[in-house]
Short mmCIF file of C-alpha atoms in Angstrom, two decimals:
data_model
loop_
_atom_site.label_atom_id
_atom_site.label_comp_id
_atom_site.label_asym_id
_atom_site.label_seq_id
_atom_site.Cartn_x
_atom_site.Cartn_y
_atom_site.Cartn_z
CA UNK A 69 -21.55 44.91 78.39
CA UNK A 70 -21.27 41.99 75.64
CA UNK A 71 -18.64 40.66 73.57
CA UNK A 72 -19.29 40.57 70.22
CA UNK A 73 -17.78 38.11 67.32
CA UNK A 74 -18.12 38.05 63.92
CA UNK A 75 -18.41 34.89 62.76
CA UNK A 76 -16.72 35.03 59.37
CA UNK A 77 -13.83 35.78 61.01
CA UNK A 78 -13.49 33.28 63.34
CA UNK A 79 -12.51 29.62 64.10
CA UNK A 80 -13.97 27.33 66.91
CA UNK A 81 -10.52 28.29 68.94
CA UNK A 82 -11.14 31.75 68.47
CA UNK A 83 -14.77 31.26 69.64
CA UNK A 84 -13.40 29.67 72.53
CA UNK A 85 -10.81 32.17 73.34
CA UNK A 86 -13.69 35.19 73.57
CA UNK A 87 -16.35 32.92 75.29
CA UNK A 88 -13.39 32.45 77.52
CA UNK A 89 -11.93 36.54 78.16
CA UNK A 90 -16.03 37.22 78.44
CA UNK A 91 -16.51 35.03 81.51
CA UNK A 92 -13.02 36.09 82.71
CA UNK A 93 -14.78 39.54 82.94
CA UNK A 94 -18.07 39.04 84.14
CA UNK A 95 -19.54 40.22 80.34
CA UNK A 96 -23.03 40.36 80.47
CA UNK A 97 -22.94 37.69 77.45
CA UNK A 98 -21.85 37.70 73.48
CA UNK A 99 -23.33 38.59 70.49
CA UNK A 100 -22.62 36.62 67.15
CA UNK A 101 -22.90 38.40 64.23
CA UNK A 102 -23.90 36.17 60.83
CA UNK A 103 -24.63 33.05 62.04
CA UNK A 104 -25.88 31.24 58.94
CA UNK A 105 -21.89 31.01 58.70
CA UNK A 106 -21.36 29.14 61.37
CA UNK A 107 -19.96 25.53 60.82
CA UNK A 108 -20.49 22.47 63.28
CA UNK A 109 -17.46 23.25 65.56
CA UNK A 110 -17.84 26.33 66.00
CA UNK A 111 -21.66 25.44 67.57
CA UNK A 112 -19.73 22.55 69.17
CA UNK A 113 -17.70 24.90 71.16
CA UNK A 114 -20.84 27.19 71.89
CA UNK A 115 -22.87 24.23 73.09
CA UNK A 116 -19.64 23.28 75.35
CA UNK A 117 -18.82 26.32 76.98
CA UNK A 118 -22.41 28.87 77.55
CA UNK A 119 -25.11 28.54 79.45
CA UNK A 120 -28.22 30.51 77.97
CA UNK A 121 -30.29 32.38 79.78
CA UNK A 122 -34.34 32.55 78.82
#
């Protein structure tokens, strides 16, 4: 199961908030939806708080 966040709608606190309730719950990850919208601190908190898997 994934989380998924749409990233109009969102501010680097809110990112961090879901990241957050996803690893709370053992999600299998989240999904971003438009990420061209995405502005430096919301990647700042991405970058901070995931670990990607390859």
């Amino acid at each position: 199961m994934l989380l998924g966040i749409s990233a109009p709608s969102e501010t680097a606190q809110s990112i961090a908030t879901k990241v957050g309730i996803a690893k709370r719950y053992n999600l299998g990850g989240i999904a971003l939806w438009r990420l061209g919208v995405i502005n430096d601190g919301m990647w700042e908190t991405l970058r901070a708080s995931l670990i990607a898997n390859r």
